[in-house]
Short mmCIF file of C-alpha atoms and ligand atoms in Angstrom, two decimals:
data_model
loop_
_atom_site.label_atom_id
_atom_site.label_comp_id
_atom_site.label_asym_id
_atom_site.label_seq_id
_atom_site.Cartn_x
_atom_site.Cartn_y
_atom_site.Cartn_z
CA MET G 1 73.14 19.10 68.20
CA ILE G 2 72.71 22.72 67.10
CA THR G 3 72.69 25.25 69.96
CA MET G 4 72.72 29.06 70.11
CA LYS G 5 76.53 29.19 69.86
CA ASP G 6 76.24 27.82 66.30
CA ILE G 7 73.99 30.69 65.19
CA ILE G 8 75.87 33.69 63.78
CA LYS G 9 74.71 37.19 64.68
CA GLU G 10 73.99 40.34 62.67
CA GLY G 11 77.20 41.96 61.47
CA HIS G 12 78.55 38.60 60.31
CA PRO G 13 79.05 38.94 56.51
CA THR G 14 77.49 35.54 55.71
CA LEU G 15 74.07 36.94 56.73
CA ARG G 16 74.34 39.45 53.88
CA MET G 17 75.38 36.97 51.16
CA VAL G 18 73.13 35.46 48.51
CA ALA G 19 73.44 31.76 49.33
CA LYS G 20 74.28 29.12 46.72
CA GLU G 21 71.82 26.57 45.37
CA LEU G 22 72.47 22.98 46.44
CA THR G 23 73.31 20.49 43.71
CA LEU G 24 70.93 17.52 43.63
CA PRO G 25 71.23 14.84 44.80
CA ILE G 26 72.33 16.52 48.01
CA SER G 27 75.22 14.97 49.95
CA ASP G 28 74.77 12.93 53.13
CA GLU G 29 76.36 15.82 55.02
CA GLU G 30 73.79 18.27 53.61
CA LYS G 31 71.00 15.83 54.45
CA GLN G 32 72.28 15.60 58.04
CA LEU G 33 72.43 19.41 58.21
CA GLY G 34 68.74 19.61 57.26
CA LYS G 35 67.82 17.05 59.89
CA ASP G 36 69.86 18.89 62.52
CA MET G 37 68.19 22.20 61.63
CA LEU G 38 64.70 20.72 62.00
CA GLN G 39 65.69 19.03 65.28
CA PHE G 40 66.94 22.39 66.60
CA LEU G 41 63.50 23.92 66.00
CA LYS G 42 61.74 21.02 67.74
CA ASN G 43 64.19 21.24 70.69
CA SER G 44 63.73 25.01 70.90
CA GLN G 45 59.97 24.52 71.26
CA ASP G 46 60.33 21.91 74.02
CA PRO G 47 60.31 23.76 77.39
CA GLU G 48 62.60 21.24 79.11
CA ILE G 49 65.17 20.96 76.30
CA ALA G 50 65.08 24.72 75.58
CA GLU G 51 65.70 25.39 79.29
CA GLU G 52 68.44 22.76 79.55
CA TYR G 53 70.37 24.05 76.53
CA ASN G 54 69.34 27.71 76.78
CA LEU G 55 67.72 27.71 73.34
CA ARG G 56 65.70 30.66 72.01
CA ALA G 57 62.42 29.40 70.55
CA GLY G 58 62.23 29.27 66.79
CA VAL G 59 59.75 28.19 64.12
CA GLY G 60 62.19 28.63 61.25
CA LEU G 61 65.93 28.48 60.58
CA ALA G 62 68.07 29.13 57.48
CA ALA G 63 71.49 27.57 56.76
CA PRO G 64 73.25 30.96 56.47
CA GLN G 65 72.45 31.50 60.16
CA LEU G 66 74.84 28.59 60.79
CA ASP G 67 77.47 30.28 58.58
CA ILE G 68 76.60 27.85 55.77
CA SER G 69 75.82 29.90 52.67
CA LYS G 70 73.49 27.36 51.05
CA ARG G 71 69.82 27.63 50.01
CA MET G 72 68.36 25.34 52.67
CA ILE G 73 65.75 26.28 55.29
CA ALA G 74 63.86 24.39 57.98
CA VAL G 75 60.42 25.25 59.36
CA HIS G 76 58.52 23.69 62.24
CA ILE G 77 55.19 25.38 62.93
CA PRO G 78 53.15 23.53 65.54
CA GLY G 79 49.42 22.99 65.24
CA ILE G 80 47.15 25.35 67.14
CA GLU G 81 45.03 22.55 68.63
CA GLU G 82 47.37 21.09 71.26
CA GLU G 83 45.53 17.73 71.33
CA THR G 84 46.26 17.00 67.66
CA ASP G 85 49.98 17.62 68.21
CA GLU G 86 50.24 17.48 64.41
CA PRO G 87 52.45 20.36 63.30
CA ILE G 88 50.97 22.57 60.61
CA ILE G 89 54.24 22.35 58.70
CA SER G 90 57.46 20.59 59.65
CA THR G 91 59.96 20.23 56.86
CA VAL G 92 63.34 21.06 55.36
CA MET G 93 63.27 22.93 52.04
CA VAL G 94 66.16 22.72 49.59
CA ASN G 95 66.40 25.48 46.96
CA PRO G 96 63.03 27.00 47.92
CA LYS G 97 61.64 29.47 45.38
CA ILE G 98 58.64 31.81 45.51
CA ILE G 99 57.03 31.32 42.09
CA SER G 100 54.02 33.57 42.65
CA HIS G 101 52.48 35.71 45.34
CA SER G 102 49.44 37.80 46.20
CA VAL G 103 49.29 41.53 45.64
CA GLN G 104 47.94 41.76 49.18
CA SER G 105 50.45 42.11 52.00
CA ALA G 106 50.31 40.97 55.60
CA CYS G 107 52.38 41.42 58.74
CA LEU G 108 52.50 40.02 62.27
CA THR G 109 50.91 42.25 64.91
CA GLU G 110 53.93 41.83 67.17
CA GLY G 111 56.45 42.50 64.40
CA GLU G 112 59.29 40.01 63.94
CA GLY G 113 62.44 38.91 65.69
CA CYS G 114 65.38 36.83 64.54
CA LEU G 115 67.67 34.30 66.21
CA SER G 116 70.56 36.18 64.58
CA VAL G 117 69.47 39.51 66.09
CA ASP G 118 70.01 39.97 69.83
CA ARG G 119 67.86 43.07 70.14
CA GLU G 120 64.26 44.14 69.72
CA VAL G 121 63.57 45.93 66.44
CA PRO G 122 60.01 47.26 66.69
CA GLY G 123 57.89 47.78 63.62
CA TYR G 124 55.62 46.06 61.12
CA VAL G 125 57.33 43.78 58.58
CA PRO G 126 55.06 43.77 55.49
CA ARG G 127 55.23 40.58 53.45
CA HIS G 128 53.08 38.84 50.78
CA SER G 129 49.97 37.37 52.49
CA ARG G 130 49.91 34.41 50.08
CA ILE G 131 52.78 32.69 48.26
CA THR G 132 53.25 29.67 46.00
CA ILE G 133 56.64 28.03 46.43
CA THR G 134 58.56 25.13 44.92
CA TYR G 135 61.31 23.27 46.77
CA PHE G 136 63.01 19.89 47.06
CA ASP G 137 62.85 17.82 50.24
CA LEU G 138 65.84 15.96 51.72
CA GLU G 139 65.00 12.88 49.64
CA GLY G 140 65.13 14.97 46.47
CA ASN G 141 61.38 15.00 45.80
CA ALA G 142 60.04 18.17 44.18
CA HIS G 143 57.20 19.98 45.92
CA LYS G 144 54.90 22.86 45.10
CA MET G 145 53.08 24.46 48.03
CA ARG G 146 50.61 27.28 48.51
CA LEU G 147 50.92 29.09 51.84
CA LYS G 148 49.02 31.94 53.38
CA ASN G 149 49.16 34.23 56.41
CA TYR G 150 51.36 33.02 59.31
CA GLN G 151 53.02 30.13 57.40
CA ALA G 152 53.65 32.41 54.41
CA ILE G 153 55.29 34.99 56.70
CA VAL G 154 57.59 32.43 58.31
CA ILE G 155 58.71 31.01 54.95
CA GLN G 156 59.36 34.51 53.55
CA HIS G 157 61.49 35.37 56.61
CA GLU G 158 63.59 32.25 55.94
CA ILE G 159 63.86 32.75 52.18
CA ASP G 160 64.97 36.31 52.91
CA HIS G 161 67.92 34.86 54.88
CA ILE G 162 69.17 32.86 51.87
CA ASN G 163 69.03 36.12 49.90
CA GLY G 164 70.97 38.10 52.53
CA ILE G 165 67.90 40.05 53.69
CA MET G 166 67.12 40.74 57.37
CA PHE G 167 63.56 41.33 58.64
CA TYR G 168 64.29 44.92 59.68
CA ASP G 169 65.20 45.75 56.05
CA HIS G 170 61.42 45.80 55.48
CA ILE G 171 60.53 48.12 58.41
CA ASN G 172 59.64 51.73 57.55
CA VAL G 173 62.50 53.69 59.13
CA ASP G 174 60.55 56.92 59.73
CA GLN G 175 57.29 55.33 60.88
CA PRO G 176 57.91 51.67 61.88
CA PHE G 177 54.22 51.02 62.55
CA LYS G 178 52.93 52.80 59.49
CA ILE G 179 51.47 50.44 56.90
CA ASP G 180 49.17 50.90 53.93
CA ASP G 181 45.54 50.35 54.92
CA ASP G 182 45.24 47.29 52.68
CA VAL G 183 47.92 45.41 54.64
CA LYS G 184 46.45 42.59 56.73
CA ILE G 185 47.67 42.60 60.34
CA LEU G 186 47.83 39.02 61.65
CA SER G 187 47.57 38.33 65.37
C1 NB4 H 1 56.68 34.07 65.01
C2 NB4 H 1 57.43 33.27 66.03
N1 NB4 H 1 58.79 33.45 66.10
C3 NB4 H 1 59.46 32.71 67.00
N2 NB4 H 1 60.82 32.85 67.13
N3 NB4 H 1 61.53 33.44 66.10
C4 NB4 H 1 61.69 32.72 64.94
O1 NB4 H 1 61.27 31.61 64.78
C5 NB4 H 1 62.48 33.41 63.84
C6 NB4 H 1 61.72 33.38 62.54
C7 NB4 H 1 60.30 33.94 62.65
C8 NB4 H 1 60.24 35.42 63.04
C9 NB4 H 1 58.97 35.94 62.39
C10 NB4 H 1 58.59 35.00 61.32
C11 NB4 H 1 59.58 33.87 61.30
C12 NB4 H 1 63.78 32.63 63.73
N4 NB4 H 1 64.60 33.16 62.65
O2 NB4 H 1 65.54 34.08 62.95
C13 NB4 H 1 64.91 32.26 61.60
O3 NB4 H 1 65.44 32.95 60.52
C14 NB4 H 1 58.80 31.80 67.83
F1 NB4 H 1 59.48 31.06 68.70
C15 NB4 H 1 57.41 31.66 67.70
N5 NB4 H 1 56.69 30.75 68.46
C16 NB4 H 1 55.29 30.45 68.16
C17 NB4 H 1 55.07 28.95 68.28
N6 NB4 H 1 55.49 28.46 69.61
C18 NB4 H 1 55.22 27.02 69.70
C19 NB4 H 1 55.68 26.50 71.05
O4 NB4 H 1 57.08 26.78 71.23
C20 NB4 H 1 57.36 28.21 71.18
C21 NB4 H 1 56.93 28.75 69.80
C22 NB4 H 1 57.15 30.27 69.75
N7 NB4 H 1 56.74 32.40 66.79
NI1 NI H 2 65.78 35.08 61.15
#
């Protein structure tokens, strides 16, 4: 089971590396890693389990954060309507790639945080508001997905990690909350 002690923190060189593509078909070990990453996100969103194991809540996780420099990410974004309980997106992406994106940018009202960053870094993190990605799932099936707004932001944060980019790299140093007026602020 993945817990916070497995997550490396800023300053660790692996977080600044460009991770390697996985060779398909992925190994059983790599498949298990993906499953463990997704399970961590589910556990971190369960109040009892998160409390029990002292997990910080997460909706995304990238393999480099576990000191594994491979292009694999997991995302688990729950549905808004509690009764449906269907997550909006819950999957592991192998070799994810942004193949196109909107000109328009968007950012989260509350800025961003990171499980590998044990401090608040205030400021808007401008990202593409819409992206089209391709990726392989753990069974090796190819996927193409269009994402917008919140989901697009989460995926971009994770893909940044496999490229050695941290969310605060995007924050305007002089004026952290300055953004162009055509940037959509998502609440
Ligand atoms: C936005 C948010 N970021 C949370 N944490 N940070 C993360 O996920 C980091 C990645 C996110 C930071 C901004 C974009 C991607 C992890 N990152 O470092 C991986 O690279 C949350 F936990 C969270 N939610 C909303 C949904 N809620 C459902 C019920 O359970 C609690 C959960 C809390 N929303
Ligand atoms: Ni992060």
